[in-house]
PDB file of C-alpha atoms in Angstrom:
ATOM      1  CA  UNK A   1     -22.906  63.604 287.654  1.00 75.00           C
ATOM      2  CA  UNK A   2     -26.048  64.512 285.264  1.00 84.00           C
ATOM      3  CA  UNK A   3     -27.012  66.326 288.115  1.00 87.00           C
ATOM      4  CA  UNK A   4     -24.184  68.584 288.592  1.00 83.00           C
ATOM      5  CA  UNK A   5     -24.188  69.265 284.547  1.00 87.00           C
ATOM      6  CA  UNK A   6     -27.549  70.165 284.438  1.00 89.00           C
ATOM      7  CA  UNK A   7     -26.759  72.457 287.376  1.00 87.00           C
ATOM      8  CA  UNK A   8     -23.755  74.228 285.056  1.00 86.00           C
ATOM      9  CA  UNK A   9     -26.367  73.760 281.869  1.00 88.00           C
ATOM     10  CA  UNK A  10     -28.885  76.121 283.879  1.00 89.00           C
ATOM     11  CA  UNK A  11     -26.436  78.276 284.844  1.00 88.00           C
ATOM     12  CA  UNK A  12     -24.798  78.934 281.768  1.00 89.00           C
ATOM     13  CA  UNK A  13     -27.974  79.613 280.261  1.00 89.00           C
ATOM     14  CA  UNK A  14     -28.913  82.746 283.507  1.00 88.00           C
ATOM     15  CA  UNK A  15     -24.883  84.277 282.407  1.00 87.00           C
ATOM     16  CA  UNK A  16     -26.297  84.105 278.900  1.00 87.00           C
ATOM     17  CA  UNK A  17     -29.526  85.656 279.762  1.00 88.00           C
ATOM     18  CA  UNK A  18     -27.815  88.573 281.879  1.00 87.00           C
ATOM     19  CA  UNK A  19     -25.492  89.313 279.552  1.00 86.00           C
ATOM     20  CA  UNK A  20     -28.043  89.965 276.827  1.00 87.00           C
ATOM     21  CA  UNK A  21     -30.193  92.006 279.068  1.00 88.00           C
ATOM     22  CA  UNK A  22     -26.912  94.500 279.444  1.00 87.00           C
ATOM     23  CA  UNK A  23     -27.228  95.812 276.409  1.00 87.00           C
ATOM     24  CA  UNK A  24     -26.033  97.593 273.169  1.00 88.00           C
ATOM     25  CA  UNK A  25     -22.915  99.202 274.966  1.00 86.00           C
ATOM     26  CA  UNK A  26     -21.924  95.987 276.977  1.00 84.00           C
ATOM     27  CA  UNK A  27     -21.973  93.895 274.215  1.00 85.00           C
ATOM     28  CA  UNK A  28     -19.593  96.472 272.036  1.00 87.00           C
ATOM     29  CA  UNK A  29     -17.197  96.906 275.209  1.00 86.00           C
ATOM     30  CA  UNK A  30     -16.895  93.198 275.483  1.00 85.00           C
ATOM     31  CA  UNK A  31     -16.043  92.510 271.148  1.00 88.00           C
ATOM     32  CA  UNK A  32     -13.504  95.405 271.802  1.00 88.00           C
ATOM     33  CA  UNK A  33     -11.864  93.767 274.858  1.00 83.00           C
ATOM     34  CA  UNK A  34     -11.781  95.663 277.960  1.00 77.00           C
ATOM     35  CA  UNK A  35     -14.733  93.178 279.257  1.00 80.00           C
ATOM     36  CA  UNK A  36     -14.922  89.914 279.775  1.00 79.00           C
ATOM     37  CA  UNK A  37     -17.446  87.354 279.820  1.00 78.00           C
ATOM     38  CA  UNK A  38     -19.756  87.130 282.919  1.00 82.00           C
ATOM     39  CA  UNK A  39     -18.611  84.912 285.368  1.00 81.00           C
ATOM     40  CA  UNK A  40     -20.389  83.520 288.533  1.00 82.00           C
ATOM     41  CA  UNK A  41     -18.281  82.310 291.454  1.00 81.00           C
ATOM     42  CA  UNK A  42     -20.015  79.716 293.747  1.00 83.00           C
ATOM     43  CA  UNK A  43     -18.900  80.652 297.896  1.00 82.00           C
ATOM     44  CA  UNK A  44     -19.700  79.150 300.794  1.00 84.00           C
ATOM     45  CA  UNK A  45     -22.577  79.519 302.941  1.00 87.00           C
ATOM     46  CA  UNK A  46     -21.497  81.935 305.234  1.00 84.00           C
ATOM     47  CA  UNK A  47     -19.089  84.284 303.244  1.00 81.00           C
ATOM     48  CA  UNK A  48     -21.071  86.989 303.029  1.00 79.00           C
ATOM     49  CA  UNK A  49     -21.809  87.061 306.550  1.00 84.00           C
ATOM     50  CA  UNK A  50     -17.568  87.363 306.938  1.00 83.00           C
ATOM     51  CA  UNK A  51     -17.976  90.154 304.613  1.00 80.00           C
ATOM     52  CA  UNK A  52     -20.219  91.786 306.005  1.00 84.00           C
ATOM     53  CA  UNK A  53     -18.734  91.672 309.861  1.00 85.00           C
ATOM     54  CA  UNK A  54     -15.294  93.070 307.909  1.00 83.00           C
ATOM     55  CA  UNK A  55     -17.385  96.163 306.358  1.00 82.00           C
ATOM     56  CA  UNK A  56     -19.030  96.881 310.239  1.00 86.00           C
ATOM     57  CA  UNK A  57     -15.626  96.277 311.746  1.00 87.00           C
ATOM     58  CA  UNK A  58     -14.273  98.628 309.156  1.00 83.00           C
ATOM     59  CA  UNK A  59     -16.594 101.432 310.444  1.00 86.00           C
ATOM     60  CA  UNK A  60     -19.843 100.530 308.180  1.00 84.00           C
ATOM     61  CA  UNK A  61     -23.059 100.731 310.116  1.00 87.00           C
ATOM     62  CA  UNK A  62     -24.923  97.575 310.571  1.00 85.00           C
ATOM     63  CA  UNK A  63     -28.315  99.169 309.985  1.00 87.00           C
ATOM     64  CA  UNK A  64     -27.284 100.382 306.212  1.00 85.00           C
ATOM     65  CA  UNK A  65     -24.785  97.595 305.741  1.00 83.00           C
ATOM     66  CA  UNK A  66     -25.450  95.341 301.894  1.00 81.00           C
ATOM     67  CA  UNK A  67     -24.686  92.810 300.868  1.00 74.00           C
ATOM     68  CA  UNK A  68     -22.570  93.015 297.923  1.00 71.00           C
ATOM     69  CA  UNK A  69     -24.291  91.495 294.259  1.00 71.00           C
ATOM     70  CA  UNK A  70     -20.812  91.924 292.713  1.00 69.00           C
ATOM     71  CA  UNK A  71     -17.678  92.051 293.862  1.00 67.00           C
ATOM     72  CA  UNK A  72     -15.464  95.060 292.320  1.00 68.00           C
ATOM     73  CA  UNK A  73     -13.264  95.856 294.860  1.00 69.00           C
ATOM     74  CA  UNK A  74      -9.740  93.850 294.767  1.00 76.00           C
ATOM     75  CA  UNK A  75      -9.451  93.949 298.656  1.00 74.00           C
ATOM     76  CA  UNK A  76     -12.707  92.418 298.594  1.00 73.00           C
ATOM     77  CA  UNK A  77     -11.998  89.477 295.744  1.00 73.00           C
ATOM     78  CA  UNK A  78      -9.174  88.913 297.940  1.00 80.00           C
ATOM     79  CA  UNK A  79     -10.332  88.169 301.196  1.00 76.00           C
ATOM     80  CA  UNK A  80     -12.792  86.154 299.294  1.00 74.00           C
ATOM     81  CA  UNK A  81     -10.432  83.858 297.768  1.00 76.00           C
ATOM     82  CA  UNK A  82      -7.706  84.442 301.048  1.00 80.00           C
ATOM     83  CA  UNK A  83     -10.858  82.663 302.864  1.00 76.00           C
ATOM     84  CA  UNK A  84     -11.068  79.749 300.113  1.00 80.00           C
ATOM     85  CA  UNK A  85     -14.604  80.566 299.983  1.00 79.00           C
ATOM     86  CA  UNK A  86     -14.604  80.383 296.193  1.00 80.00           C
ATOM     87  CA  UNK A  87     -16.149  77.145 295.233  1.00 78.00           C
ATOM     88  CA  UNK A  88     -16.181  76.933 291.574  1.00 80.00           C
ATOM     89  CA  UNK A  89     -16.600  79.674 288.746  1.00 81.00           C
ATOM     90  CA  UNK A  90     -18.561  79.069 285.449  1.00 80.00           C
ATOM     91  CA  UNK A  91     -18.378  81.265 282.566  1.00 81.00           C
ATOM     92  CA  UNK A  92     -20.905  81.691 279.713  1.00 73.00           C
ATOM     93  CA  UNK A  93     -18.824  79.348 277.165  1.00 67.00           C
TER      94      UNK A  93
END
């Protein structure tokens, strides 16, 4: 149990750390309201590999295929969560 809240210590502490290297326009954008706060979702070993066969299945090549380092897309969140991939999700606060 200490364990698994120094695991969501740490990680609060790399969402606070990204969010203040965003900047002077992030941080207005969020205290108006169109953004939230960073969140990062925790998947399963192996997701990304599902997303990626998807995108090459979809007609991306494999040679130039990414992985994503966020997820934007809503087709994409929801084969995600369609897959129960989605572990947990911790938020700066």
């Amino acid at each position: 149990n200490s364990s698994k809240k120094e695991s969501v210590r740490v990680l609060r502490s790399c969402i606070s750390s990204l969010e203040s290297g965003l900047g002077a326009i992030y941080k207005v954008q969020k205290d108006k309201g169109p953004l939230r706060s960073l969140r990062i979702f925790i998947i399963r070993p192996g997701a990304f590999d599902q997303l990626s066969e998807l995108a090459i299945k979809n007609g991306t090549s494999r040679q130039t295929y990414e992985w994503p380092r966020m997820v934007r897309g809503k087709w994409l969140w929801s084969f995600v969560v369609s897959k129960k991939d989605v572990l947990t999700s911790i938020s700066a606060t």
